[in-house]
Coordinates of N, CA and C in Angstrom, one line a residue:
X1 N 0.8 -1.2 0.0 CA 0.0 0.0 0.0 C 0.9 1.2 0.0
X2 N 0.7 2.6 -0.7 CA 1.6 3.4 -1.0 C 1.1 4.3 0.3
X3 N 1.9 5.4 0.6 CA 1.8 6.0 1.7 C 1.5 7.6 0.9
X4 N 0.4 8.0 1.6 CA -0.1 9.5 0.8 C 1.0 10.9 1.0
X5 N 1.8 11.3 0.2 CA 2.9 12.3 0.4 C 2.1 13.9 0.8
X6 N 2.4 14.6 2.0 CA 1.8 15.7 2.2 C 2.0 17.2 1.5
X7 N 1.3 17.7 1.0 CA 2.0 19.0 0.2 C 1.9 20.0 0.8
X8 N 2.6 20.9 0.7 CA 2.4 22.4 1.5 C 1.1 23.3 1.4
X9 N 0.8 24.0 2.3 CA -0.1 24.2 2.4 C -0.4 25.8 1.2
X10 N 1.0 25.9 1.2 CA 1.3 27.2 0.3 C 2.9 27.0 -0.2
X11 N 2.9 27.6 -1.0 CA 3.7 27.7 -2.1 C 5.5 28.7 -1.4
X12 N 6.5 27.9 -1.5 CA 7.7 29.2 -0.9 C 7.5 29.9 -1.8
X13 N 7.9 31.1 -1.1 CA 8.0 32.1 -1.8 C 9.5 31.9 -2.8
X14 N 10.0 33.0 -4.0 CA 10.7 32.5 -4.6 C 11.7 34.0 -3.8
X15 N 11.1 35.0 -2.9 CA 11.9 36.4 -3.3 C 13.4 36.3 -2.4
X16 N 13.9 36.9 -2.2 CA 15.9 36.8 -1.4 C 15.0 37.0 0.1
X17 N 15.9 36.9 0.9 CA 16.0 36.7 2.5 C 15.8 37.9 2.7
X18 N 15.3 38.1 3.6 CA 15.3 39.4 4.3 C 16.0 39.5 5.3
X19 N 17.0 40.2 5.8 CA 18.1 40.3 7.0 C 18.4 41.7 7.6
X20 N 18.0 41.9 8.4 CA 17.9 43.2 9.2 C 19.6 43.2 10.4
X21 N 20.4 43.9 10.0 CA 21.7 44.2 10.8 C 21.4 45.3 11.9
X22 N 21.6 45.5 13.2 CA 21.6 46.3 13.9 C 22.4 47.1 13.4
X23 N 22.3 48.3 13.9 CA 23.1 49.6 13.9 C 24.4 49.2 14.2
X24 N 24.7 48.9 14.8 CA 26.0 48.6 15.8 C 27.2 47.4 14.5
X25 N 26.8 46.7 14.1 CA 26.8 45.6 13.5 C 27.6 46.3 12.2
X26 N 27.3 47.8 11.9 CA 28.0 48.4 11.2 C 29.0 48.7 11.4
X27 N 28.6 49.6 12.4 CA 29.8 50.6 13.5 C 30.5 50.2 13.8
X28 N 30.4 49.2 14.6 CA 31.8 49.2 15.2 C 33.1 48.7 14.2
X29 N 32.6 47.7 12.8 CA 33.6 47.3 12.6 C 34.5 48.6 11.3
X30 N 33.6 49.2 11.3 CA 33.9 50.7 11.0 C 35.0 51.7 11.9
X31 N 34.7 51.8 12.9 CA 35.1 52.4 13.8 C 36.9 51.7 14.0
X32 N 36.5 50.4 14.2 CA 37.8 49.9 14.3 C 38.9 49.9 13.0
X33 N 37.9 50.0 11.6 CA 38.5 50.0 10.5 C 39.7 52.0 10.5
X34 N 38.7 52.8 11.3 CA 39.1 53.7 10.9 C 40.1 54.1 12.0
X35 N 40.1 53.9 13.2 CA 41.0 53.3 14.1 C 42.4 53.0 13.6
X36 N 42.3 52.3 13.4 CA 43.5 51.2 12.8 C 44.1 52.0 11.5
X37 N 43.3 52.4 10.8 CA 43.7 53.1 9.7 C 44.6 54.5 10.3
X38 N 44.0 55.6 11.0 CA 45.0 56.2 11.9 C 46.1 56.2 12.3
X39 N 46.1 54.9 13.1 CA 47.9 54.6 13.5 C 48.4 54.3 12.4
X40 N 48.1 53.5 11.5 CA 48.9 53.0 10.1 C 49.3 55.0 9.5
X41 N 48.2 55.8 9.4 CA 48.8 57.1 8.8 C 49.9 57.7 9.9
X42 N 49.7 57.6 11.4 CA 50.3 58.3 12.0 C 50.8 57.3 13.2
X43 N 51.8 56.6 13.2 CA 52.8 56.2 13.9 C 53.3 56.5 14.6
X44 N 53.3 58.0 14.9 CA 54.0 58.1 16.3 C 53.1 58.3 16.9
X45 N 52.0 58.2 17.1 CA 50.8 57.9 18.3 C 51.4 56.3 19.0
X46 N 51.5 55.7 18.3 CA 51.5 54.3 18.8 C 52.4 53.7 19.4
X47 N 52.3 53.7 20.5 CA 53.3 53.7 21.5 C 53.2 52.0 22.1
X48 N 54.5 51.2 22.4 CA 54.6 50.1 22.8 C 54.1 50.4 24.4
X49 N 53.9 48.9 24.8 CA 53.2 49.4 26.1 C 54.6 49.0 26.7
X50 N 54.8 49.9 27.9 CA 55.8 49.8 29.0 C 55.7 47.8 30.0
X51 N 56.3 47.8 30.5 CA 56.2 46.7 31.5 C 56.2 47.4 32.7
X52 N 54.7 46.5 33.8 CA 54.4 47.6 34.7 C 55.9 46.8 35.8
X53 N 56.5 47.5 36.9 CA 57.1 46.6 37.6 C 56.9 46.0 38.6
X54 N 55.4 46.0 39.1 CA 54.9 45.0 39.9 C 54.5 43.6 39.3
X55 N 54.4 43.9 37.8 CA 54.3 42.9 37.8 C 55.4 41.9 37.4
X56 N 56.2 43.0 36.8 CA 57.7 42.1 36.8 C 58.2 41.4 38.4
X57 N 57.9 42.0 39.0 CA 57.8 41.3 40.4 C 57.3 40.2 41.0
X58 N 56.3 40.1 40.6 CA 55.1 39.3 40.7 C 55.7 37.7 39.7
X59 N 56.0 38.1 38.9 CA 56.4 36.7 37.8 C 58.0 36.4 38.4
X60 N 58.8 37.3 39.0 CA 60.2 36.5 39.3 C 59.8 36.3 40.2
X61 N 58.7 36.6 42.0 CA 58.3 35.6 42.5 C 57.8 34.4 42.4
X62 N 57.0 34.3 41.6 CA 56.1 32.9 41.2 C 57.8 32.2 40.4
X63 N 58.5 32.6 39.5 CA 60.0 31.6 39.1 C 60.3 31.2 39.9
X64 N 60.8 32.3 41.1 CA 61.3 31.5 42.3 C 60.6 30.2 43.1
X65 N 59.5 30.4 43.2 CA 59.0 29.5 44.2 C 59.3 28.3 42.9
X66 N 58.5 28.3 41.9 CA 58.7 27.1 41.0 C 59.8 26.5 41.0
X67 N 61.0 27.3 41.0 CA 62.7 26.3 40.9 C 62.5 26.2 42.4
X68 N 62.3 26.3 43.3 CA 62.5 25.4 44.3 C 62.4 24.0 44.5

């Protein structure tokens, strides 16, 4: 006995997706685009970060205990 196949009740539609992007979703990766673009024009803004010296402190404590 064949088994009765069900058909939709309506037809897909054929039109594109609809996709709504927040605000943000633009921005920011803008923002960082233009960001970045900045330092690349002006280099001497961009300063390496220092080493704070607590915490240099802090890691040749923790060495020491470990070679113990």
């Amino acid at each position: 006995m064949s088994a009765r196949t069900h058909t939709r009740p309506h037809p897909a539609t054929s039109g594109g997706v609809d996709i709504r992007l927040p605000w943000w979703a633009l921005a920011l990766p803008a923002l960082a685009f233009v960001a970045l673009l900045a330092l690349i024009l002006n280099p001497s803004d961009a300063h390496a970060a220092t080493g704070d010296p607590a915490i240099t402190q802090l890691l040749q404590r923790a060495q020491e205990l470990l070679g113990r």
